[in-house]
CSV table of C-alpha atoms and ligand atoms in Angstrom, one decimal:
chain,number,residue,atom,x,y,z
X,1,UNK,CA,19.8,-15.3,23.5
X,2,UNK,CA,16.3,-14.6,22.2
X,3,UNK,CA,16.1,-11.9,19.6
X,4,UNK,CA,13.4,-9.6,18.4
X,5,UNK,CA,13.0,-8.1,14.9
X,6,UNK,CA,13.2,-4.3,14.2
X,7,UNK,CA,11.6,-3.3,10.9
X,8,UNK,CA,11.3,0.1,9.2
X,9,UNK,CA,9.9,0.6,5.7
X,10,UNK,CA,10.6,3.1,3.0
X,11,UNK,CA,7.8,3.2,0.4
X,12,UNK,CA,8.0,5.0,-2.9
X,13,UNK,CA,4.8,5.8,-4.7
X,14,UNK,CA,4.4,7.3,-8.1
X,15,UNK,CA,1.9,10.1,-8.2
X,16,UNK,CA,-0.8,10.0,-10.8
X,17,UNK,CA,-0.3,13.5,-12.0
X,18,UNK,CA,-0.8,14.3,-15.7
X,19,UNK,CA,2.7,15.7,-16.2
X,20,UNK,CA,6.1,14.9,-14.8
X,21,UNK,CA,7.7,16.5,-11.7
X,22,UNK,CA,9.7,19.2,-13.4
X,23,UNK,CA,8.6,19.4,-17.0
X,24,UNK,CA,5.4,19.1,-19.2
X,25,UNK,CA,6.1,15.6,-20.4
X,26,UNK,CA,3.3,13.0,-19.7
X,27,UNK,CA,3.9,11.1,-16.5
X,28,UNK,CA,1.8,8.2,-17.8
X,29,UNK,CA,4.8,6.1,-18.8
X,30,UNK,CA,3.7,2.5,-18.3
X,31,UNK,CA,3.9,0.4,-21.4
X,32,UNK,CA,4.7,3.4,-23.7
X,33,UNK,CA,7.3,3.1,-26.5
X,34,UNK,CA,10.8,3.9,-25.1
X,35,UNK,CA,12.0,7.5,-25.0
X,36,UNK,CA,8.8,8.9,-26.6
X,37,UNK,CA,7.9,11.1,-23.5
X,38,UNK,CA,11.1,13.1,-22.9
X,39,UNK,CA,12.3,16.6,-23.2
X,40,UNK,CA,15.6,18.5,-22.4
X,41,UNK,CA,14.5,18.8,-18.7
X,42,UNK,CA,13.9,15.2,-18.0
X,43,UNK,CA,16.8,14.1,-20.2
X,44,UNK,CA,19.0,16.4,-18.0
X,45,UNK,CA,20.4,18.3,-21.0
X,46,UNK,CA,22.8,21.2,-20.2
X,47,UNK,CA,21.0,24.4,-19.4
X,48,UNK,CA,17.5,22.9,-19.0
X,49,UNK,CA,15.8,24.2,-15.9
X,50,UNK,CA,13.2,22.4,-13.7
X,51,UNK,CA,9.8,24.0,-12.9
X,52,UNK,CA,7.9,22.2,-10.1
X,53,UNK,CA,4.5,20.5,-10.6
X,54,UNK,CA,2.0,22.2,-8.3
X,55,UNK,CA,-0.4,19.3,-8.3
X,56,UNK,CA,2.4,16.9,-7.1
X,57,UNK,CA,3.3,19.2,-4.2
X,58,UNK,CA,-0.4,19.7,-3.2
X,59,UNK,CA,-0.9,15.9,-3.2
X,60,UNK,CA,2.2,15.4,-1.1
X,61,UNK,CA,1.0,17.8,1.5
X,62,UNK,CA,-2.5,16.2,1.4
X,63,UNK,CA,-0.8,12.8,1.8
X,64,UNK,CA,1.1,14.1,4.8
X,65,UNK,CA,-2.1,15.4,6.4
X,66,UNK,CA,-3.8,12.1,5.8
X,67,UNK,CA,-0.9,10.4,7.5
X,68,UNK,CA,-1.3,12.6,10.6
X,69,UNK,CA,1.9,14.5,9.8
X,70,UNK,CA,2.9,18.1,10.7
X,71,UNK,CA,3.4,20.3,7.7
X,72,UNK,CA,6.5,22.6,8.2
X,73,UNK,CA,5.8,26.1,6.9
X,74,UNK,CA,9.0,26.1,4.9
X,75,UNK,CA,10.3,23.3,2.7
X,76,UNK,CA,12.8,22.9,-0.1
X,77,UNK,CA,14.2,20.6,-2.7
X,78,UNK,CA,17.8,19.3,-2.6
X,79,UNK,CA,20.2,17.5,-4.9
X,80,UNK,CA,21.1,14.0,-4.1
X,81,UNK,CA,24.3,13.3,-6.0
X,82,UNK,CA,25.2,9.9,-7.3
X,83,UNK,CA,26.1,8.3,-10.6
X,84,UNK,CA,24.0,5.7,-12.3
X,85,UNK,CA,23.2,5.5,-16.0
X,86,UNK,CA,19.4,5.9,-15.4
X,87,UNK,CA,20.0,9.3,-13.7
X,88,UNK,CA,20.9,11.7,-16.6
X,89,UNK,CA,21.7,14.7,-14.4
X,90,UNK,CA,24.1,12.8,-12.1
X,91,UNK,CA,21.8,13.8,-9.2
X,92,UNK,CA,18.2,13.3,-8.2
X,93,UNK,CA,16.1,16.2,-7.1
X,94,UNK,CA,14.8,15.1,-3.7
X,95,UNK,CA,14.3,16.6,-0.3
X,96,UNK,CA,16.9,16.3,2.5
X,97,UNK,CA,16.4,18.3,5.7
X,98,UNK,CA,13.2,20.1,4.9
X,99,UNK,CA,10.6,17.7,3.6
X,100,UNK,CA,7.0,18.6,2.9
X,101,UNK,CA,5.6,16.6,5.8
X,102,UNK,CA,7.0,14.9,8.9
X,103,UNK,CA,6.3,13.2,12.3
X,104,UNK,CA,3.0,11.4,11.5
X,105,UNK,CA,1.6,8.0,12.2
X,106,UNK,CA,-0.9,5.4,11.0
X,107,UNK,CA,-2.7,2.7,12.9
X,108,UNK,CA,-2.5,-0.9,11.9
X,109,UNK,CA,-4.7,-3.6,13.3
X,110,UNK,CA,-3.6,-7.2,13.6
X,111,UNK,CA,-6.2,-9.6,15.0
X,112,UNK,CA,-7.9,-6.8,16.8
X,113,UNK,CA,-4.7,-5.4,18.3
X,114,UNK,CA,-4.3,-1.8,17.2
X,115,UNK,CA,-0.8,-0.4,17.0
X,116,UNK,CA,0.5,3.0,16.0
X,117,UNK,CA,3.4,3.1,13.6
X,118,UNK,CA,5.3,6.4,13.4
X,119,UNK,CA,6.0,8.1,10.1
X,120,UNK,CA,9.3,9.9,10.1
X,121,UNK,CA,8.8,11.9,6.9
X,122,UNK,CA,6.9,12.2,3.6
X,123,UNK,CA,9.0,13.8,0.9
X,124,UNK,CA,8.8,14.4,-2.8
X,125,UNK,CA,11.4,13.6,-5.4
X,126,UNK,CA,11.7,12.5,-9.1
X,127,UNK,CA,11.8,9.0,-10.4
X,128,UNK,CA,14.8,7.7,-12.5
X,129,UNK,CA,14.8,6.3,-16.0
X,130,UNK,CA,14.8,2.5,-16.5
X,131,UNK,CA,17.5,0.2,-17.7
X,132,UNK,CA,16.6,-2.7,-20.0
X,133,UNK,CA,19.2,-5.5,-20.3
X,134,UNK,CA,18.9,-7.1,-23.7
X,135,UNK,CA,20.8,-9.0,-26.3
X,136,UNK,CA,21.0,-7.1,-29.6
X,137,UNK,CA,22.9,-8.7,-32.5
X,138,UNK,CA,24.3,-11.3,-30.2
X,139,UNK,CA,25.7,-8.7,-27.9
X,140,UNK,CA,24.7,-8.1,-24.3
X,141,UNK,CA,23.6,-4.5,-24.0
X,142,UNK,CA,21.9,-2.2,-21.6
X,143,UNK,CA,19.3,0.2,-23.1
X,144,UNK,CA,17.9,3.2,-21.3
X,145,UNK,CA,14.3,4.4,-21.4
X,146,UNK,CA,13.8,7.9,-20.0
X,147,UNK,CA,10.0,7.9,-20.1
X,148,UNK,CA,10.0,7.4,-16.3
X,149,UNK,CA,12.7,9.9,-15.7
X,150,UNK,CA,11.3,12.7,-13.5
X,151,UNK,CA,7.9,11.2,-12.8
X,152,UNK,CA,6.8,12.5,-9.4
X,153,UNK,CA,7.7,10.1,-6.6
X,154,UNK,CA,6.6,10.4,-3.0
X,155,UNK,CA,8.7,8.6,-0.4
X,156,UNK,CA,7.2,7.7,3.0
X,157,UNK,CA,9.8,6.7,5.6
X,158,UNK,CA,8.4,4.9,8.7
X,159,UNK,CA,10.0,4.8,12.1
X,160,UNK,CA,11.6,1.5,12.9
X,161,UNK,CA,8.6,0.4,14.9
X,162,UNK,CA,7.4,-2.8,13.3
X,163,UNK,CA,8.4,-6.1,14.9
X,164,UNK,CA,7.3,-8.7,12.4
X,165,UNK,CA,6.8,-9.2,8.7
X,166,UNK,CA,3.0,-9.3,9.3
X,167,UNK,CA,3.1,-5.8,10.8
X,168,UNK,CA,5.2,-4.5,7.9
X,169,UNK,CA,2.7,-5.9,5.4
X,170,UNK,CA,-0.3,-4.4,7.4
X,171,UNK,CA,1.5,-1.0,7.4
X,172,UNK,CA,2.3,-1.1,3.7
X,173,UNK,CA,-1.3,-2.0,2.9
X,174,UNK,CA,-2.5,0.9,5.0
X,175,UNK,CA,-0.3,3.3,3.2
X,176,UNK,CA,-1.6,1.9,-0.1
X,177,UNK,CA,-5.2,2.2,1.0
X,178,UNK,CA,-4.7,5.8,2.1
X,179,UNK,CA,-3.1,6.8,-1.2
X,180,UNK,CA,-5.9,5.2,-3.2
X,181,UNK,CA,-8.6,6.8,-1.0
X,182,UNK,CA,-6.9,10.2,-1.8
X,183,UNK,CA,-6.8,9.1,-5.5
X,184,UNK,CA,-3.2,10.4,-5.8
X,185,UNK,CA,-1.6,7.2,-6.9
X,186,UNK,CA,-2.7,3.9,-8.4
X,187,UNK,CA,-0.2,2.3,-5.9
X,188,UNK,CA,-0.2,-0.7,-8.2
X,189,UNK,CA,2.9,-2.8,-7.2
X,190,UNK,CA,2.8,-4.8,-10.4
X,191,UNK,CA,3.1,-1.6,-12.5
X,192,UNK,CA,6.0,-0.4,-10.3
X,193,UNK,CA,3.8,2.5,-8.9
X,194,UNK,CA,4.5,1.3,-5.4
X,195,UNK,CA,8.0,-0.1,-4.4
X,196,UNK,CA,9.1,-1.2,-1.0
X,197,UNK,CA,12.5,-1.1,0.8
X,198,UNK,CA,12.8,-3.0,4.0
X,199,UNK,CA,15.2,-2.1,6.8
X,200,UNK,CA,15.7,-4.9,9.2
X,201,UNK,CA,17.9,-5.7,12.1
X,202,UNK,CA,17.7,-7.8,15.3
X,203,UNK,CA,18.3,-7.0,18.9
X,204,UNK,CA,18.1,-8.9,22.2
X,205,UNK,CA,14.5,-9.2,23.3
X,206,UNK,CA,13.5,-6.4,25.7
X,207,UNK,CA,16.3,-4.1,24.6
X,208,UNK,CA,15.1,-0.5,24.2
X,209,UNK,CA,17.9,0.9,22.0
X,210,UNK,CA,18.0,0.3,18.3
X,211,UNK,CA,20.5,-2.3,17.0
X,212,UNK,CA,23.9,-0.7,16.0
X,213,UNK,CA,23.5,-1.8,12.4
X,214,UNK,CA,20.7,-2.2,9.9
X,215,UNK,CA,20.4,-4.0,6.6
X,216,UNK,CA,18.4,-2.6,3.7
X,217,UNK,CA,16.6,-4.8,1.2
X,218,UNK,CA,15.7,-3.2,-2.1
X,219,UNK,CA,13.5,-4.1,-5.1
X,220,UNK,CA,10.6,-5.6,-3.3
X,221,UNK,CA,7.6,-5.4,-5.5
X,222,UNK,CA,4.9,-7.4,-3.8
X,223,UNK,CA,3.6,-8.0,-0.2
X,224,UNK,CA,4.4,-11.7,-0.6
X,225,UNK,CA,8.0,-10.8,-1.4
X,226,UNK,CA,8.1,-8.5,1.6
X,227,UNK,CA,7.3,-11.4,3.8
X,228,UNK,CA,9.9,-13.6,2.1
X,229,UNK,CA,12.6,-11.0,2.2
X,230,UNK,CA,12.0,-10.4,5.9
X,231,UNK,CA,12.1,-14.2,6.7
X,232,UNK,CA,15.3,-14.6,4.6
X,233,UNK,CA,17.0,-11.7,6.4
X,234,UNK,CA,15.9,-12.8,9.9
X,235,UNK,CA,17.4,-16.2,9.2
X,236,UNK,CA,20.7,-14.8,7.8
X,237,UNK,CA,21.2,-12.3,10.6
X,238,UNK,CA,20.3,-14.7,13.4
X,239,UNK,CA,23.1,-17.0,12.1
X,240,UNK,CA,25.6,-14.2,12.1
X,241,UNK,CA,24.6,-13.0,15.6
X,242,UNK,CA,24.8,-16.6,16.9
X,243,UNK,CA,28.5,-16.6,16.1
X,244,UNK,CA,29.0,-13.5,18.2
X,245,UNK,CA,29.5,-11.3,15.1
X,246,UNK,CA,27.5,-8.3,14.0
X,247,UNK,CA,25.9,-8.1,10.5
X,248,UNK,CA,27.4,-5.4,8.3
X,249,UNK,CA,25.6,-2.2,7.3
X,250,UNK,CA,24.7,-3.2,3.8
X,251,UNK,CA,22.2,-3.0,1.0
X,252,UNK,CA,20.8,-6.3,-0.2
X,253,UNK,CA,18.5,-7.0,-3.2
X,254,UNK,CA,15.6,-9.4,-3.2
X,255,UNK,CA,15.8,-12.2,-5.8
X,256,UNK,CA,12.2,-13.1,-6.8
X,257,UNK,CA,13.4,-16.4,-8.3
X,258,UNK,CA,15.2,-17.8,-5.3
X,259,UNK,CA,13.1,-15.9,-2.8
X,260,UNK,CA,16.3,-14.9,-0.9
X,261,UNK,CA,18.3,-11.8,-0.5
X,262,UNK,CA,21.7,-11.1,-2.2
X,263,UNK,CA,24.4,-8.5,-1.4
X,264,UNK,CA,24.2,-5.4,-3.6
X,265,UNK,CA,26.6,-3.0,-2.0
X,266,UNK,CA,27.8,-1.5,1.3
X,267,UNK,CA,25.3,1.0,2.6
X,268,UNK,CA,25.9,4.6,1.9
X,269,UNK,CA,25.5,7.2,4.5
X,270,UNK,CA,23.7,10.5,3.8
X,271,UNK,CA,27.0,12.3,3.6
X,272,UNK,CA,28.1,10.1,0.7
X,273,UNK,CA,25.4,11.8,-1.4
X,274,UNK,CA,26.7,15.3,-0.9
X,275,UNK,CA,23.2,16.8,-0.5
X,276,UNK,CA,22.9,20.5,-1.1
X,277,UNK,CA,19.9,22.8,-1.8
X,278,UNK,CA,18.6,22.7,-5.4
X,279,UNK,CA,19.7,26.1,-6.6
X,280,UNK,CA,17.2,26.3,-9.5
X,281,UNK,CA,14.1,26.0,-7.3
X,282,UNK,CA,13.6,28.5,-4.5
X,283,UNK,CA,12.3,27.2,-1.1
X,284,UNK,CA,8.5,27.0,-0.5
X,285,UNK,CA,6.7,29.0,2.2
X,286,UNK,CA,3.1,28.1,3.2
X,287,UNK,CA,0.6,30.2,5.1
X,288,UNK,CA,-1.2,28.2,7.8
X,289,UNK,CA,-4.5,29.0,6.0
X,290,UNK,CA,-3.2,27.3,2.9
X,291,UNK,CA,-2.5,24.1,4.8
X,292,UNK,CA,-6.0,24.3,6.5
X,293,UNK,CA,-7.6,24.7,3.1
X,294,UNK,CA,-5.9,21.5,2.0
X,295,UNK,CA,-7.0,19.7,5.2
X,296,UNK,CA,-10.6,20.6,4.4
X,297,UNK,CA,-10.2,18.7,1.1
X,298,UNK,CA,-9.4,15.4,2.8
X,299,UNK,CA,-11.9,12.7,1.9
X,300,UNK,CA,-13.2,10.1,4.3
X,301,UNK,CA,-10.1,7.9,4.9
X,302,UNK,CA,-10.3,4.1,5.2
X,303,UNK,CA,-10.1,4.0,9.1
X,304,UNK,CA,-12.8,6.6,9.4
X,305,UNK,CA,-15.0,4.9,6.8
X,306,UNK,CA,-14.7,1.6,8.7
X,307,UNK,CA,-15.6,3.1,12.0
X,308,UNK,CA,-18.6,4.9,10.4
X,309,UNK,CA,-19.9,1.7,8.7
X,310,UNK,CA,-19.7,-0.2,12.0
X,311,UNK,CA,-21.5,2.5,13.9
X,312,UNK,CA,-24.1,3.6,11.3
X,313,UNK,CA,-25.1,0.2,10.0
X,314,UNK,CA,-24.2,-2.1,12.9
X,315,UNK,CA,-21.8,-4.1,10.7
X,316,UNK,CA,-18.9,-6.1,12.1
X,317,UNK,CA,-15.4,-4.6,11.6
X,318,UNK,CA,-14.6,-7.5,9.3
X,319,UNK,CA,-17.7,-6.8,7.1
X,320,UNK,CA,-16.7,-3.1,6.9
X,321,UNK,CA,-13.1,-4.0,6.0
X,322,UNK,CA,-14.1,-6.3,3.2
X,323,UNK,CA,-16.6,-3.8,1.7
X,324,UNK,CA,-14.0,-1.1,1.7
X,325,UNK,CA,-11.4,-3.3,0.2
X,326,UNK,CA,-13.8,-4.4,-2.5
X,327,UNK,CA,-14.9,-0.9,-3.1
X,328,UNK,CA,-18.5,-1.7,-2.4
X,329,UNK,CA,-19.3,0.9,0.2
X,330,UNK,CA,-21.1,3.1,-2.3
X,331,UNK,CA,-23.3,0.2,-3.5
X,332,UNK,CA,-24.1,-0.7,0.1
X,333,UNK,CA,-25.1,2.8,1.1
X,334,UNK,CA,-27.3,3.3,-2.0
X,335,UNK,CA,-29.0,0.0,-1.6
X,336,UNK,CA,-29.7,0.6,2.1
X,337,UNK,CA,-31.7,3.7,1.1
X,338,UNK,CA,-34.0,1.5,-1.1
X,339,UNK,CA,-34.3,-1.4,1.3
X,340,UNK,CA,-37.4,-1.7,3.5
X,341,UNK,CA,-37.3,-4.3,6.2
X,342,UNK,CA,-33.9,-5.4,5.1
X,343,UNK,CA,-31.0,-5.0,7.5
X,344,UNK,CA,-27.7,-3.4,6.2
X,345,UNK,CA,-25.9,-6.5,7.5
X,346,UNK,CA,-27.9,-8.7,5.1
X,347,UNK,CA,-27.1,-6.4,2.2
X,348,UNK,CA,-23.4,-6.4,3.3
X,349,UNK,CA,-23.3,-10.2,3.4
X,350,UNK,CA,-24.9,-10.6,0.0
X,351,UNK,CA,-22.4,-8.1,-1.5
X,352,UNK,CA,-19.4,-9.8,0.3
X,353,UNK,CA,-20.5,-13.2,-1.1
X,354,UNK,CA,-21.2,-11.9,-4.6
X,355,UNK,CA,-18.2,-13.5,-6.2
X,356,UNK,CA,-19.1,-12.9,-9.8
X,357,UNK,CA,-20.2,-9.3,-9.3
X,358,UNK,CA,-23.7,-10.0,-10.5
X,359,UNK,CA,-25.4,-8.3,-7.5
X,360,UNK,CA,-23.2,-5.3,-7.3
X,361,UNK,CA,-23.7,-4.5,-10.9
X,362,UNK,CA,-27.5,-4.2,-10.4
X,363,UNK,CA,-29.1,-0.7,-9.9
X,364,UNK,CA,-29.5,-0.2,-6.1
X,365,UNK,CA,-33.3,-0.4,-6.2
X,366,UNK,CA,-33.2,-3.7,-8.1
X,367,UNK,CA,-30.5,-5.0,-5.8
X,368,UNK,CA,-32.6,-4.1,-2.7
X,369,UNK,CA,-35.7,-5.8,-4.3
X,370,UNK,CA,-33.7,-8.9,-5.2
X,371,UNK,CA,-32.6,-9.3,-1.6
X,372,UNK,CA,-36.0,-8.6,0.0
X,373,UNK,CA,-37.4,-11.7,1.7
X,374,UNK,CA,-39.3,-13.9,-0.8
X,375,UNK,CA,-41.5,-16.1,1.3
X,376,UNK,CA,-43.4,-17.4,-1.8
X,377,UNK,CA,-40.5,-18.5,-4.0
X,378,UNK,CA,-38.8,-20.7,-1.3
X,379,UNK,CA,-40.7,-22.5,1.3
X,380,UNK,CA,-39.1,-23.2,4.7
X,381,UNK,CA,-39.0,-26.9,4.0
X,382,UNK,CA,-37.4,-26.4,0.6
X,383,UNK,CA,-34.7,-24.2,2.2
X,384,UNK,CA,-34.1,-26.7,5.0
X,385,UNK,CA,-33.5,-29.4,2.4
X,386,UNK,CA,-31.0,-27.1,0.5
X,387,UNK,CA,-29.2,-26.3,3.7
X,388,UNK,CA,-28.9,-30.0,4.6
X,389,UNK,CA,-27.5,-30.8,1.2
X,390,UNK,CA,-24.9,-28.1,1.4
X,391,UNK,CA,-23.7,-29.0,4.9
X,392,UNK,CA,-23.2,-32.6,3.6
X,393,UNK,CA,-21.3,-31.3,0.6
X,394,UNK,CA,-18.9,-29.3,2.8
X,395,UNK,CA,-18.1,-31.5,5.8
X,396,UNK,CA,-14.7,-29.8,6.5
X,397,UNK,CA,-16.1,-26.3,6.6
X,398,UNK,CA,-19.0,-27.5,8.7
X,399,UNK,CA,-16.7,-29.0,11.2
X,400,UNK,CA,-14.5,-25.9,11.4
X,401,UNK,CA,-17.6,-23.8,11.9
X,402,UNK,CA,-18.6,-26.1,14.8
X,403,UNK,CA,-15.1,-25.8,16.2
X,404,UNK,CA,-15.6,-22.0,16.5
X,405,UNK,CA,-14.8,-20.6,13.0
X,406,UNK,CA,-18.0,-18.5,13.0
X,407,UNK,CA,-17.0,-16.5,10.0
X,408,UNK,CA,-17.6,-19.5,7.8
X,409,UNK,CA,-21.3,-18.8,8.1
X,410,UNK,CA,-20.7,-16.3,5.2
X,411,UNK,CA,-19.3,-19.1,3.1
X,412,UNK,CA,-22.4,-21.2,3.7
X,413,UNK,CA,-24.8,-18.3,3.0
X,414,UNK,CA,-23.0,-17.9,-0.3
X,415,UNK,CA,-23.5,-21.5,-1.1
X,416,UNK,CA,-27.2,-21.3,-0.3
X,417,UNK,CA,-27.5,-18.3,-2.5
X,418,UNK,CA,-25.7,-20.1,-5.3
X,419,UNK,CA,-27.8,-23.2,-5.0
X,420,UNK,CA,-31.1,-21.3,-4.9
X,421,UNK,CA,-29.9,-18.9,-7.6
X,422,UNK,CA,-30.4,-16.0,-5.3
X,423,UNK,CA,-34.0,-17.0,-4.5
X,424,UNK,CA,-33.5,-17.5,-0.8
X,425,UNK,CA,-33.6,-14.6,1.6
X,426,UNK,CA,-30.1,-14.4,3.1
X,427,UNK,CA,-31.4,-13.6,6.6
X,428,UNK,CA,-33.7,-16.6,6.6
X,429,UNK,CA,-30.9,-18.8,5.1
X,430,UNK,CA,-28.6,-17.7,7.9
X,431,UNK,CA,-31.2,-18.7,10.6
X,432,UNK,CA,-31.7,-22.1,9.0
X,433,UNK,CA,-27.9,-22.6,8.6
X,434,UNK,CA,-27.2,-21.7,12.2
X,435,UNK,CA,-29.9,-24.1,13.4
X,436,UNK,CA,-28.7,-27.0,11.2
X,437,UNK,CA,-25.0,-26.5,11.7
X,438,UNK,CA,-25.3,-26.7,15.4
S,1,ZN,ZN1,10.3,16.1,-19.9
S,2,MN,MN1,13.9,7.9,-2.5
């Protein structure tokens, strides 16, 4: 029986607000001395009352809009009850049946194949404290740092509509790019600002219904680990299904050392958490005009920016994507305005190949001047000699180019620029390279 993979992702993002979700403590907790940013509210002391952070709510609504969600005109917080030492109140303030945003989508693009991935919901909650397992005086102990307790956390739940690890990575990268474009989260996975949970199951190829089980994998903190965790689960579940059994509904952890998943616990259902409305925070009601005012604040998002660069400057989609990823769109646009007789594509290529950041750190006028064709400093003969030398120095790349890997032309232009210390005109270099390579 041939199987297909069904993947959904839950992504947690820490918001970059100044203060925490329900108190005035600083939310900037990374690398701070333990328990220096706490108060009765985020320590969950008896009688302390939460007061919601307006900025965090506005940013969650904005995020929902950027992810093409509908914004319900009524929303509320709920208590999610469970015991764990890093959760001082014995419950997490989260959102259950009335999240701030729902029913959206993002588009991913794998090898020119666009696909829409549905977003089930975008809700706001508070982060937990952090356990540190240490040895003190020869004793194994667990210490708790509450600096992270109650930092605003947005959770984005996708529909189970991804069918490979590559799609899941593309989706997670898109969510990260949107959050960064909105400047609402650093979304830095190494700092724990972005954390992934994978839901994965398998079904017979062609089956429309979702599989009757799903396995959750927690603590994934890099895109590489997301791929490894998916591969590890696909292998494990395929084995079980091959014996005619059904994988159990469980929560697994990802072990970064062994690159495999390990069983954490049986999966809870929503009813295990005894959700109920947070009695200390009244529900929220929005006017449609308030939502529209927020929508008007949306900046240009990565997809829109990419489409505009392609259209306005005749760049390829790949060039546009690299410039956005490297944060070089501003430099390009300013330089274009100074450049006479220099095509935007030439500037784009020079910036893309600018590995040491020398070009992009120049003032735009200087950068434009440095890229302008310099017929005097490099004769056609001298350039041809340089190009021939470089082609000989990189035979593998040259062969791959000839076999159709046209994108390698950028690599060769970069080499010419390096060899000529930026003296050659990139567009002339490209012409000579194309001629000599073929
Ligand atoms: Zn506090
Ligand atoms: Mn959550």
